[in-house]
Structure formats: structure tokens, C-alpha cells
């Protein structure tokens, strides 16, 4: 039976996440509530913290009270270490023994007795026994040594009466109310009457989350649930009072109580504890999240993972991914089979259609294709075959059938309904069509070679009007258009079918080539989850630099993936090797370290304007990018497309799973000495930055001005020309 409950994600804000970029990322990942832990927030800072968060997100804030708990207070930064069998002083001076820390609230000392055991911190608890008492302090012997720091929880082995709310809580609630906060969490809720106290202070319209984290809380859970809007089981504090092996049973009980009362049930603490220091979680952590959702939790709380951990964003990404997997299992509980992509990273955006195509096996023997008829094709066709096989064009796994091509050309989507803008087709001439009519497969060979690069398992052979195709694909049938010209000379018959790649195309730039699986592995290894892609067929100029860095900064991305065109080009374009060399230099000398990946794959421009812009964006989605830069006249040619036609195309097609980052033409303002779309200051001249103009200057051995192209980049190109390197096609 499917479960359609909305699952909430509550993220705790702290030193690791209290910044613009992380808050924006956590909101984007579906966070429903931002938790501010008053135990770790000074009262004087509460208003400032609330205003800061409210100024950066529309996600509601929850103030989590200190409540009826005992905590440590350490005078020094860092850890305090207690040696086993030593004597220590806690609180005010009692003996000659030096004080190590204090505990609060102070009324605790009035209730302690000789022989009481105090457990400090739950992860690896320090255990001390009271040996001497005074109204403001105590002496103790250390039974279990260890380390702790300020604000660590202290448990006493018997009941200590404490007020449900501290004075600090009461002041903070008042501040929160005045600033529009309506969500409040009651720590250590022990009785429904305590919930009523908080609700009276929070005022009308408030939402109260009662935290079950003590024995009394469990005993009174049913009454607490009736008085609350939600229950939250804090397994960390609970484990100081309940044997850890019983926590799973306690969890199931609290969730069942919430369900019976008709309120939401959240669970907190140690879900992705391993990710506080590691990029990926332990298998135990993943199973814990999954099983907690199976138990019926309505939401999960990330605490230290997002507050102080090294990977707050990645923790939230991982949580959302596990939630998705658990949802999928609920949709098909009787179908244990799981479709796996061998290189899919759980931290990254899914490929287009859900998984990467994969039909290249490096141990394949090209000689195995000798049993199939041979078809001579050009480099472009083999390039497409290669990219189909390695997953760049996912979900496509082969050349399109008649139904697929017709749907793409006329409806901008595949028959499945998935957006796809460009036909990926194997064109042949009529005589080839006759020869292949009775074949179930054909071997693709480059030119006159008999060495097969790929096999197409034939599913369809069909004819299509090339003029109609050109008008739909390029918006023109004029053969002065390079894309139209290429289309018209390659035949009006087509072969559709799955591609099996036998060997990859040779390339002098093979060391730059990266497959979608490789980029995804690199992104995961670097801890990137939000990546902006940039596609170009030009030497890098200053407008490119401005756009790339602006996209990286403004979209709050972890990294930038630059993917130049290195395949077949038209006359006048710059050779791929030169482009890569200039980019290498700029990335190495001028770009932020550890935030840029330069790579490529065999690819070529179709000059299809808006359609190709969307196609290229989807390819970058398959590489693992979440964002894609779309510039002025993107992938256009000549005067066939309007300056912002590509921008409009993205708006028309809607959400395709990758965010287009739109840029208008970037110019250089001579007066402001900076790069702008336009300058509002009177009398300031702005200069157009043109890749075409830069190429013209370089062809005549002239240096483009420094505001157009870096001098070291331009000089590098001219030096290559002097050394006899082929720079221009």
C-alpha cells in the first residue's frame, strides 16, 4: 500500500550553516522548518539570529527551548578532560581541589545528594559521583574519565525537579513572538501541563512541538500528544535515561502514540552522524533513516549534521535522497527488484529520465561486428553513437525511431512525455536503406575503414522529408545555414535502434575527455552537489570569465564545470586543442582553487539555436550539473536566431530538471572599468566583447584589448601560431 504522507525536513542552524549560501541551499532541498537551538544561542543574540534567518529565507523558524535540562558551563574554549579516579570540583569553591566546570541551572545543587551519579554528554559519557555538597557547588570522584565541553547535557540518576521553561526561554519566546515566529519546541516535555504553559506564552496561532526525551515524557506521552501539535523524539537525550538497546522500541511507541492522537511525529539525533566529518554516511546511518521512515515518522531532524558538521548541505541532500528511496519502496512494497545505475551518486541530481545509458564495454571485441553488414559513416555519426553509449544523451540509448523523431520535432518531447529537443538520428541514403532492409544490425565504420566502432541493433528504417525536418529543427531550410547544409547531404533515410559501442574514437585530447559517470564521481569526491555547467566553442574571453564567476557566485554553486567543444567544427572556428590550452592556463592562474573542473567529450555544434541550447543543458544534467549557463544567441549562428531566443525557449519548455542561468550580452564599461549588461551612468562608453572579433584580431596576429581577452591568453594563441600549431579550422 502506497504512503502519500508529506515528509518534513527540519534542519538545525549553527556555525556551519548560519550563512547565506547554506541557508539558501537547505531551503532549496526542501527544508520545512529551520530550528534555532536556544541551548546554543545566547539570549542577547536571539533577535539578531532570527532577523538574519528571516532576511534570507521564507522557511519558518522554530525556537527550541532549553527546557528542564542540566548542562555544563566551561570557562575555556575546547574540551575539558577528566582523568579516571581523580577528584574534581564542579561549581563554586569547596575544597583545595581546583574547579573544572559549572553546571546550570544553579537550583540543581539544592536537590543533589551525596552519592548521586552525574553522566556528562551522551556520546561517550563522563561519569562522576558526588562526594561533597554545598548550595553552590560540589566535589566528585571521576568513575569514567573522558572529555566534554560547554553546553553538554548532564543526567542525574534520579529525578530532579526543574521548571519546564527557563527565564532565558521565556524572554526568547517573547522576542520570537514579536518577530513573527509561530513554531516552538518544548524540550524535555514531561507533562501536558508544561505544553499548556508554553502555548500560553507563544500565543494564538502558535504551533507547539513537544520533545519526548525523558522517562517521564514517555510515561505521559499520550497526554502530551493530545496537548501538542507534534511530538519529537530526541533519541540523544533519551539515551541518557533509557538503555540504548531499548531506543528502537521507544521510537516505535512514540510514533504510534502520535498517530493515535492525530499529530505529526518527528525523530531527531544521530541520523547522519557519520557525515559530521565524512562526505558520505555509514551504511548503518542510511539504514537508520530508512527504518525510521518505515516506522511511520512524519519528518526527520538534522541537528549536529547541519549545525556544526563539515557537510551541512550534503547531509540534507543525502537525507532527501534516502527519503526518495523509502518513498519508492512504499509505492511498490511487493516488488523488491531495484533498478540500479552503476555510477549513480546519491549526492547528485538524477540524470535526465532517471538513469544513465550504458552500452560501452571496454572488453568488447570490434571483430565481433564482422558478422554484420558494414556502413560507412562520418565522424559526427560516430560521435553521436559514442555519446549515446556512454550516457551523455540519456535517456536515449540509441538512434531515434520514426515515432521518436516525429515526436521530438513536432512536440519537443519523446513519446514518453519527457522533454527532448533534438533528433539524434542515423542518416543513410536510399541504396543503404535497401541493403539494410533484411538486417537486424549494422556495424558503423569510419569512412573506408573496415574497423567497426559501434553496432546499431536495427529497430526501424524509415524515410522523412529533409526540408520539413530542417524547418522544424533549425527554423529554416536555407542551405547557407551550416546545420541545414550538413543535414541535406547525409541522406533522407534513417535507421533507428539501440547502439552498442565497441571502441571509442581516437583523439589527441583524450586526457581531457570525461564521461558522465566520471564527472559524477569527481563531483562526489569533491563534495559538490550544486554545479553550474558552461559550454563553449570559443577561446575564453573576459565576458566568459565574468559570466562563469557570476554564475558560480550568484547561484551559490559548489563548483563550475567547463566543457568546451573539441569535436568537428566549421570553418573559422578555433581548434579544440588551443581552446583547452587557454582554459587550462586561466583556470590554473586566475580561477578560485578547487571550484573548477575542466573537461570535455567528443561533441560538435549543430547550430540549432534554442533547441540546441536545451539539448546541451540536458547533456550537462546527465554530467551531474544542476545549473547551466545560457548566454546571448546561445549555440546560434549568423542571423538565424534572435539574441534571446534561447532564453525564451527555456521559459516555454518549463522545468527540465536543470536550472538555466540566463545572461544577456556582457559589455565592458570604460568609465567604471568593469563588466556590465548596461551602465546607467551618463557619458560612459561600453564596449562590446565579441568572440568573433577576438578571433579576427588573432588571425591577423593582433592582440585583442585586455578588456576583451587576457593578454596572457591572447599571447599564448599567437605563440602557438608562430610555432606552426593549427589554431583555426
XYZ file of C-alpha atoms in Angstrom, residues 56-726:
671
model
C 17.333 35.048 3.823
C 14.500 32.545 3.636
C 10.732 32.160 3.787
C 11.024 28.846 5.635
C 9.500 29.169 9.133
C 11.734 29.271 12.200
C 11.276 27.042 15.225
C 12.677 28.212 18.569
C 13.745 25.136 20.509
C 13.767 25.904 24.229
C 16.427 24.908 26.744
C 13.713 23.429 28.936
C 14.152 21.283 32.021
C 17.689 20.139 31.437
C 21.044 20.385 33.126
C 24.065 21.495 31.091
C 27.757 22.139 31.591
C 29.416 25.528 31.523
C 33.154 25.593 30.809
C 35.268 28.721 31.169
C 37.763 27.815 28.444
C 37.335 27.096 24.752
C 37.591 23.484 23.715
C 37.393 20.284 25.688
C 37.813 19.629 29.409
C 39.365 16.249 30.146
C 38.771 14.396 33.423
C 41.049 11.536 34.406
C 39.541 8.411 35.876
C 39.925 8.134 39.684
C 40.675 11.861 40.038
C 38.792 14.276 42.295
C 37.117 17.287 40.728
C 35.185 20.370 41.777
C 32.052 21.486 39.978
C 30.619 24.914 40.747
C 31.795 27.276 43.479
C 34.887 26.744 45.688
C 34.519 23.904 48.204
C 37.933 22.444 48.886
C 41.505 22.868 47.788
C 40.629 20.910 44.654
C 40.530 23.171 41.562
C 37.153 23.675 39.823
C 36.871 22.276 36.309
C 33.406 23.451 35.284
C 29.993 24.623 36.388
C 26.540 23.183 35.766
C 23.307 25.125 35.392
C 20.625 25.991 36.336
C 22.015 26.746 39.855
C 18.970 25.311 41.696
C 20.247 21.870 40.727
C 22.775 21.989 43.547
C 19.954 22.304 46.114
C 18.478 18.956 45.022
C 21.612 16.839 44.655
C 22.624 14.368 47.356
C 25.811 12.583 48.334
C 26.329 9.536 46.181
C 24.377 10.861 43.152
C 25.809 9.859 39.783
C 26.147 12.548 37.109
C 26.538 11.478 33.474
C 28.023 14.217 31.269
C 27.449 14.063 27.487
C 25.662 11.144 25.859
C 28.003 10.108 23.075
C 30.850 8.886 25.305
C 29.689 9.864 28.793
C 31.894 11.040 31.616
C 30.599 9.626 34.914
C 31.215 11.321 38.269
C 29.861 10.626 41.763
C 29.049 13.383 44.286
C 31.324 13.233 47.364
C 30.744 16.669 48.921
C 27.951 19.228 48.603
C 27.330 22.910 49.178
C 24.492 25.200 47.983
C 26.541 26.425 45.030
C 28.771 23.527 44.121
C 30.008 20.033 44.695
C 33.040 17.775 44.775
C 33.053 14.462 42.983
C 35.201 11.495 42.073
C 35.609 10.511 38.438
C 34.377 6.970 37.755
C 34.570 7.099 33.934
C 37.058 9.544 32.501
C 36.765 11.432 29.240
C 36.317 14.829 27.612
C 33.465 17.298 27.219
C 32.870 20.997 26.562
C 30.325 23.726 27.325
C 26.611 23.131 26.818
C 26.831 19.369 27.113
C 23.831 17.703 28.734
C 24.099 16.297 32.251
C 21.862 13.495 33.504
C 21.340 12.596 37.172
C 20.443 9.016 38.107
C 17.263 10.125 39.862
C 14.536 12.676 39.238
C 15.479 16.342 39.617
C 12.639 18.865 39.553
C 13.269 21.708 37.135
C 10.968 24.320 35.592
C 9.714 23.432 32.114
C 10.980 26.778 30.798
C 13.991 28.783 31.886
C 13.938 32.557 32.211
C 16.008 32.642 29.060
C 13.324 30.564 27.273
C 10.595 32.980 28.363
C 12.482 36.032 27.099
C 13.364 34.308 23.829
C 9.727 33.276 23.243
C 8.657 36.893 23.730
C 11.269 38.072 21.220
C 10.240 35.365 18.761
C 6.557 36.271 19.027
C 7.297 39.924 18.320
C 9.260 38.911 15.203
C 6.547 36.630 13.857
C 7.862 33.240 14.978
C 4.972 30.812 15.482
C 6.754 27.447 15.878
C 8.166 26.491 19.265
C 9.642 23.255 20.588
C 9.384 22.322 24.273
C 12.488 20.455 25.375
C 12.085 17.686 27.957
C 8.309 17.755 27.882
C 7.294 15.724 30.933
C 3.588 16.513 31.275
C 0.806 18.013 29.187
C 0.523 20.925 31.649
C 4.018 22.033 30.564
C 2.866 22.138 26.948
C -0.039 24.351 28.031
C 2.407 26.775 29.704
C 4.410 27.146 26.513
C 1.280 27.567 24.400
C 0.030 30.365 26.655
C 3.338 32.190 26.227
C 3.539 31.531 22.490
C 0.070 32.946 21.939
C -2.721 32.311 19.430
C -1.785 30.627 16.181
C 1.324 29.058 17.611
C 2.438 25.534 16.805
C 3.931 23.525 19.660
C 6.282 20.599 19.138
C 6.680 18.605 22.345
C 10.033 16.853 22.647
C 9.962 13.427 24.261
C 13.409 12.860 25.695
C 12.959 11.579 29.263
C 11.381 8.680 31.144
C 8.564 10.893 32.378
C 7.964 12.088 28.849
C 7.444 8.501 27.707
C 5.163 7.750 30.658
C 2.985 10.781 29.868
C 3.316 10.676 26.085
C -0.385 10.174 25.399
C -1.439 13.261 27.354
C 1.436 15.308 25.900
C 0.368 14.293 22.376
C -3.210 15.464 22.992
C -1.944 18.914 24.035
C 0.627 19.315 21.257
C 0.680 19.860 17.519
C 3.530 17.397 17.051
C 5.772 15.051 19.024
C 9.531 14.958 18.538
C 11.534 12.041 19.876
C 15.067 13.181 20.719
C 16.975 9.921 20.825
C 20.190 11.545 22.046
C 18.934 12.877 25.355
C 16.613 9.893 25.717
C 19.580 7.510 25.625
C 20.891 9.000 28.898
C 17.801 7.747 30.701
C 16.872 4.672 28.686
C 19.237 1.795 27.766
C 20.286 2.330 24.184
C 19.079 -1.112 23.071
C 15.537 -0.046 24.029
C 15.561 3.162 21.959
C 14.128 1.474 18.809
C 11.142 0.221 20.853
C 10.702 3.656 22.403
C 10.760 5.160 18.906
C 8.021 2.838 17.670
C 5.931 3.591 20.751
C 6.213 7.395 20.467
C 5.360 7.268 16.761
C 2.303 5.112 17.457
C 1.137 7.498 20.211
C 1.391 10.442 17.802
C -0.534 8.574 15.136
C -3.331 7.692 17.573
C -3.555 11.332 18.662
C -3.621 12.557 15.044
C -0.485 14.701 15.348
C 2.786 14.644 13.451
C 5.745 12.710 14.810
C 9.351 13.740 14.256
C 12.554 11.954 15.204
C 15.915 13.579 15.922
C 19.565 12.879 16.699
C 22.349 10.893 15.063
C 20.645 10.183 11.766
C 23.665 11.015 9.656
C 26.170 11.328 12.453
C 28.979 9.984 10.296
C 28.520 12.947 7.952
C 29.627 15.425 10.579
C 33.156 14.570 9.431
C 32.698 12.436 6.317
C 31.271 13.264 2.919
C 29.242 10.058 2.763
C 27.311 8.371 5.572
C 27.846 4.944 7.039
C 25.570 2.142 5.942
C 24.231 1.987 9.499
C 23.185 5.652 9.291
C 21.404 5.130 5.977
C 19.546 2.105 7.323
C 18.587 4.066 10.439
C 16.969 6.817 8.370
C 15.203 4.290 6.162
C 13.846 2.223 9.040
C 12.706 5.315 10.949
C 10.635 6.336 7.944
C 9.317 2.783 7.719
C 8.267 3.131 11.367
C 5.976 5.975 10.318
C 7.897 9.160 11.130
C 6.385 12.280 9.542
C 9.692 14.101 9.489
C 13.331 13.945 10.491
C 15.529 16.457 12.266
C 19.128 17.149 11.312
C 20.884 18.575 14.352
C 24.672 18.488 14.624
C 24.833 17.347 10.993
C 23.780 20.800 9.761
C 24.659 22.907 12.809
C 28.329 22.043 13.325
C 29.183 19.320 10.813
C 31.600 19.742 7.912
C 28.953 18.877 5.324
C 25.623 20.527 6.196
C 24.343 20.749 2.619
C 25.462 17.258 1.678
C 23.753 15.908 4.790
C 20.461 17.464 3.701
C 20.961 16.164 0.155
C 21.592 12.677 1.482
C 18.532 12.822 3.720
C 16.294 13.849 0.819
C 17.756 11.060 -1.343
C 17.084 8.423 1.301
C 13.556 9.761 1.729
C 13.040 9.402 -2.021
C 14.236 5.798 -1.935
C 11.981 4.970 1.008
C 9.035 6.552 -0.797
C 9.781 4.402 -3.821
C 9.804 1.261 -1.699
C 6.433 2.232 -0.234
C 4.997 2.661 -3.716
C 5.993 -0.879 -4.687
C 6.259 -2.876 -1.458
C 5.805 -6.202 -3.230
C 8.418 -5.564 -5.900
C 11.827 -5.963 -4.248
C 13.705 -5.527 -7.513
C 15.672 -2.277 -7.597
C 16.824 -0.661 -10.831
C 20.436 0.367 -10.320
C 22.714 2.642 -12.266
C 26.258 1.516 -11.528
C 27.652 5.011 -11.308
C 24.745 6.963 -9.903
C 25.790 9.112 -6.947
C 23.290 9.598 -4.215
C 24.506 13.155 -3.663
C 23.901 14.396 -7.203
C 20.984 15.381 -9.374
C 19.450 12.403 -11.196
C 20.232 12.016 -14.898
C 17.530 13.003 -17.364
C 14.959 10.234 -17.258
C 16.381 8.759 -14.046
C 19.438 6.759 -15.106
C 22.428 6.868 -17.432
C 22.505 4.803 -20.605
C 25.402 2.356 -20.652
C 26.290 0.231 -23.639
C 30.043 0.558 -23.836
C 32.026 -2.374 -22.535
C 35.746 -1.841 -22.812
C 36.439 -5.521 -23.361
C 34.209 -5.648 -26.422
C 35.968 -7.075 -29.449
C 35.497 -4.964 -32.615
C 35.993 -8.163 -34.619
C 32.671 -9.416 -33.225
C 30.901 -6.985 -35.572
C 32.230 -8.675 -38.723
C 29.078 -10.777 -38.933
C 27.012 -7.624 -39.556
C 26.815 -5.583 -42.756
C 29.182 -2.625 -42.802
C 28.003 1.018 -43.026
C 30.471 3.814 -43.749
C 29.709 6.891 -41.671
C 31.352 10.201 -40.786
C 32.884 11.386 -37.502
C 29.688 13.176 -36.451
C 27.687 9.963 -36.634
C 30.277 8.052 -34.618
C 30.403 10.918 -32.140
C 26.668 10.555 -31.596
C 26.995 6.780 -31.284
C 29.693 7.214 -28.637
C 27.739 9.766 -26.627
C 24.618 7.602 -26.760
C 26.576 4.667 -25.393
C 28.309 6.472 -22.515
C 25.162 8.208 -21.309
C 25.620 11.821 -22.420
C 22.308 11.723 -24.296
C 20.377 9.810 -21.608
C 17.650 8.618 -21.588
C 18.383 7.854 -25.246
C 20.248 4.586 -25.708
C 20.167 4.528 -29.494
C 19.349 6.391 -32.674
C 15.716 7.504 -32.824
C 12.871 5.618 -34.432
C 10.339 7.330 -36.688
C 7.925 7.727 -33.770
C 10.599 9.242 -31.539
C 11.926 11.645 -34.146
C 8.445 12.822 -35.144
C 7.517 13.404 -31.511
C 10.712 15.370 -30.820
C 10.422 17.531 -33.932
C 6.728 18.299 -33.553
C 6.123 18.172 -29.789
C 9.554 18.877 -28.296
C 9.392 15.651 -26.264
C 9.832 11.918 -26.505
C 6.772 9.658 -26.816
C 7.101 9.025 -23.065
C 6.359 12.717 -22.464
C 9.932 13.520 -21.357
C 11.254 16.802 -22.785
C 13.794 16.308 -25.571
C 14.538 18.981 -28.195
C 16.813 17.487 -30.888
C 16.573 14.414 -33.093
C 19.554 12.109 -32.636
C 19.450 10.153 -35.859
C 21.454 7.879 -38.115
C 21.034 9.237 -41.654
C 21.573 6.984 -44.672
C 20.928 7.130 -48.394
C 18.234 5.136 -50.197
C 20.652 2.480 -51.512
C 21.855 1.846 -47.939
C 18.231 1.539 -46.823
C 17.617 -1.201 -49.399
C 20.767 -3.057 -48.339
C 19.794 -2.998 -44.658
C 16.134 -3.896 -45.121
C 16.673 -7.536 -44.137
C 19.365 -6.982 -41.493
C 18.819 -6.904 -37.744
C 22.043 -4.991 -37.072
C 24.697 -2.901 -38.822
C 28.329 -2.142 -37.990
C 29.365 1.526 -38.132
C 32.806 2.161 -39.609
C 34.642 5.421 -40.123
C 34.976 6.231 -43.823
C 36.693 3.466 -45.785
C 37.856 1.600 -42.709
C 36.584 -1.917 -42.008
C 37.224 -1.450 -38.315
C 33.845 -1.228 -36.566
C 33.358 1.361 -33.847
C 29.748 0.557 -32.966
C 26.842 -1.723 -33.776
C 23.290 -0.472 -34.242
C 20.653 -3.095 -33.486
C 18.053 -2.131 -36.091
C 14.534 -1.484 -34.867
C 13.284 0.868 -37.576
C 14.185 2.036 -41.110
C 12.198 4.977 -42.403
C 12.066 7.958 -44.720
C 11.485 11.613 -43.745
C 11.230 14.894 -45.663
C 14.524 16.719 -45.052
C 13.104 20.161 -45.836
C 10.365 19.664 -43.275
C 12.915 18.375 -40.786
C 15.193 21.382 -41.392
C 12.381 23.884 -40.862
C 11.294 22.199 -37.631
C 14.806 21.693 -36.313
C 16.579 24.880 -37.416
C 13.701 27.212 -38.233
C 14.958 27.399 -41.836
C 15.671 25.189 -44.858
C 18.267 27.618 -46.228
C 21.439 25.658 -47.012
C 23.619 28.622 -46.090
C 22.859 27.560 -42.542
C 25.682 25.111 -41.576
C 23.301 22.772 -39.742
C 20.912 22.610 -42.690
C 23.799 22.096 -45.104
C 25.066 19.131 -43.074
C 21.572 17.634 -42.833
C 20.846 17.833 -46.543
C 23.922 15.974 -47.732
C 23.647 12.922 -45.457
C 20.552 11.170 -46.861
C 16.796 11.208 -46.330
C 16.511 7.694 -44.881
C 17.065 6.887 -41.234
C 17.953 3.884 -39.094
C 16.615 3.657 -35.573
C 17.933 1.270 -32.962
C 19.971 0.645 -29.821
C 23.696 1.420 -30.021
C 26.419 -0.899 -28.751
C 29.801 0.879 -28.641
C 32.808 -1.319 -29.419
C 35.586 1.248 -29.245
C 35.848 4.962 -28.633
C 37.007 7.481 -31.184
C 40.717 8.344 -31.051
C 41.563 11.874 -30.025
C 44.734 13.818 -29.208
C 42.694 15.395 -26.371
C 41.667 12.098 -24.805
C 43.229 13.180 -21.500
C 40.581 15.916 -21.254
C 37.609 13.694 -22.038
C 35.235 12.876 -19.212
C 32.158 10.686 -19.331
C 29.032 11.439 -17.286
C 29.989 8.682 -14.878
C 33.443 10.146 -14.432
C 32.215 13.696 -13.797
C 29.683 12.381 -11.301
C 32.442 10.505 -9.486
C 34.610 13.634 -9.450
C 31.771 15.829 -8.185
C 31.000 13.330 -5.437
C 34.656 13.086 -4.466
C 34.868 16.862 -4.196
C 31.664 17.090 -2.201
C 29.886 19.124 -4.877
C 26.113 18.839 -5.122
C 25.284 22.108 -6.859
C 27.252 22.539 -10.096
C 26.938 25.074 -12.891
C 27.869 23.921 -16.386
C 29.383 26.107 -19.112
C 29.551 25.046 -22.767
C 31.621 26.918 -25.333
C 33.232 26.650 -28.735
C 35.447 29.734 -28.307
C 38.739 30.712 -26.758
C 37.983 32.137 -23.340
C 37.470 35.894 -23.285
C 36.648 38.307 -20.478
C 32.875 38.127 -20.916
C 33.086 34.351 -20.485
C 35.116 34.813 -17.313
C 32.613 37.306 -15.926
C 29.641 35.049 -16.692
C 31.280 31.925 -15.259
C 32.273 33.549 -11.980
C 28.954 35.375 -11.655
C 27.030 32.126 -12.164
C 29.224 30.309 -9.640
C 28.761 33.078 -7.068
C 25.157 34.139 -7.608
C 23.759 30.608 -7.852
C 25.721 29.601 -4.750
C 27.190 26.622 -6.546
C 29.908 24.394 -5.164
C 31.702 24.174 -8.471
C 31.903 25.126 -12.138
C 32.182 22.537 -14.926
C 33.619 23.993 -18.143
C 33.058 21.784 -21.186
C 34.427 23.184 -24.477
C 33.603 21.709 -27.885
C 36.547 19.616 -29.106
C 34.916 17.647 -31.939
C 34.141 18.529 -35.546
C 33.956 22.263 -36.181
C 33.039 24.615 -39.006
C 35.497 26.710 -40.936
C 36.896 29.623 -38.952
C 36.347 28.063 -35.526
C 39.233 27.613 -33.110
C 40.764 24.155 -32.824
C 39.815 22.260 -29.680
C 43.425 21.790 -28.519
C 44.018 25.559 -28.468
C 40.784 26.216 -26.609
C 41.694 23.660 -23.946
C 45.194 25.082 -23.566
C 43.897 28.606 -22.958
C 41.312 27.369 -20.482
C 43.955 25.339 -18.641
C 46.019 28.494 -18.142
C 43.125 30.649 -16.964
C 41.787 28.002 -14.582
C 45.260 27.435 -13.153
C 46.300 31.089 -12.814
C 43.136 33.118 -12.315
C 40.227 30.994 -11.061
C 39.386 30.000 -7.478
C 41.143 26.837 -6.443
C 39.137 23.634 -6.025
C 35.988 25.152 -7.551
C 36.502 24.443 -11.251
C 36.588 21.264 -13.320
C 37.762 21.492 -16.922
C 36.858 18.616 -19.172
C 35.251 17.663 -22.421
C 33.991 14.843 -24.563
C 33.681 14.238 -28.252
C 30.971 16.670 -29.288
C 30.085 19.057 -32.069
C 27.835 22.033 -32.661
C 24.634 21.540 -34.620
C 23.972 25.315 -34.711
C 20.325 24.651 -33.860
C 19.896 27.720 -31.680
C 17.220 27.393 -28.954
C 16.711 23.664 -29.470
C 20.410 23.019 -29.107
C 20.626 25.213 -26.013
C 18.092 22.987 -24.246
C 19.776 19.851 -25.601
C 23.152 20.983 -24.245
C 21.588 21.794 -20.872
C 20.141 18.271 -20.658
C 23.541 16.795 -21.516
C 25.046 18.766 -18.634
C 22.289 17.473 -16.381
C 23.498 13.985 -17.267
C 27.030 15.035 -16.337
C 25.682 15.962 -12.888
C 25.179 19.723 -13.277
C 22.256 21.383 -11.508
C 22.601 24.689 -13.382
C 23.553 25.640 -16.918
C 24.716 28.990 -18.304
C 22.670 30.257 -21.244
C 24.161 33.274 -22.922
C 23.095 35.643 -25.653
C 22.393 33.914 -29.007
C 23.304 30.612 -27.365
C 24.528 27.996 -29.908
C 23.272 30.266 -32.663
C 24.876 31.053 -35.986
C 24.707 34.051 -38.270
C 21.395 35.949 -38.096
C 19.103 32.934 -37.954
C 18.104 33.353 -34.299
C 17.173 36.285 -32.118
C 19.557 37.341 -29.363
C 17.409 35.907 -26.578
C 15.511 33.151 -28.390
C 17.239 30.544 -26.244
C 16.094 32.322 -23.066
C 12.501 32.227 -24.303
C 12.798 28.544 -25.213
C 13.695 27.618 -21.636
C 10.714 29.591 -20.370
C 8.418 27.847 -22.868
C 9.592 24.332 -22.107
C 9.224 24.681 -18.332
C 11.059 22.695 -15.679
C 13.507 20.206 -17.199
C 15.370 19.362 -14.011
C 18.307 21.723 -14.568
C 18.187 25.463 -13.858
C 19.058 27.774 -16.779
C 21.228 30.689 -15.688
C 20.380 33.409 -18.188
C 22.806 36.132 -19.216
C 22.387 38.988 -21.657
C 25.304 40.395 -23.620
C 28.149 41.432 -21.326
C 29.951 44.667 -22.201
C 32.921 46.499 -20.728
C 32.265 49.961 -19.282
C 35.261 52.184 -19.944
C 34.188 54.688 -17.298
C 33.531 52.179 -14.497
C 36.320 49.798 -15.592
C 34.044 46.822 -15.029
C 31.802 44.392 -16.876
C 28.116 45.222 -17.176
C 24.991 44.473 -19.177
C 24.479 48.212 -19.391
C 25.799 51.206 -17.490
C 23.344 53.768 -16.170
C 25.942 56.481 -15.722
C 25.745 59.315 -18.214
C 28.577 59.597 -20.675
C 30.060 56.192 -20.009
C 31.047 54.263 -23.103
C 30.526 50.494 -23.115
C 32.490 48.198 -25.389
C 31.126 45.033 -26.963
C 33.050 41.839 -26.211
C 32.878 39.620 -29.242
C 34.421 36.181 -29.647
C 34.153 36.642 -33.404
C 36.063 39.945 -33.216
C 38.706 38.408 -30.952
C 39.260 35.614 -33.493
C 39.557 38.153 -36.320
C 42.268 40.058 -34.465
C 44.181 36.901 -33.593
C 44.048 35.701 -37.220
C 45.874 38.892 -38.199
C 48.421 38.459 -35.354
C 46.937 41.406 -33.459
C 46.410 41.374 -29.695
C 42.796 41.979 -28.637
C 42.493 44.701 -26.000
C 42.972 43.462 -22.423
C 39.345 44.250 -21.538
C 38.270 41.825 -24.297
C 40.742 38.996 -23.659
C 43.502 38.499 -21.127
C 46.842 39.441 -22.616
C 48.489 36.195 -21.470
C 45.730 34.176 -23.179
C 45.960 36.141 -26.421
C 49.750 35.916 -26.424
C 49.544 32.174 -25.901
C 47.391 31.838 -29.041
C 49.786 33.982 -31.094
C 52.762 31.958 -29.833
C 51.007 28.777 -30.943
C 50.566 30.270 -34.418
C 54.256 31.207 -34.596
C 55.207 27.638 -33.647
C 53.148 26.312 -36.557
C 50.249 24.971 -34.466
C 46.967 24.781 -36.337
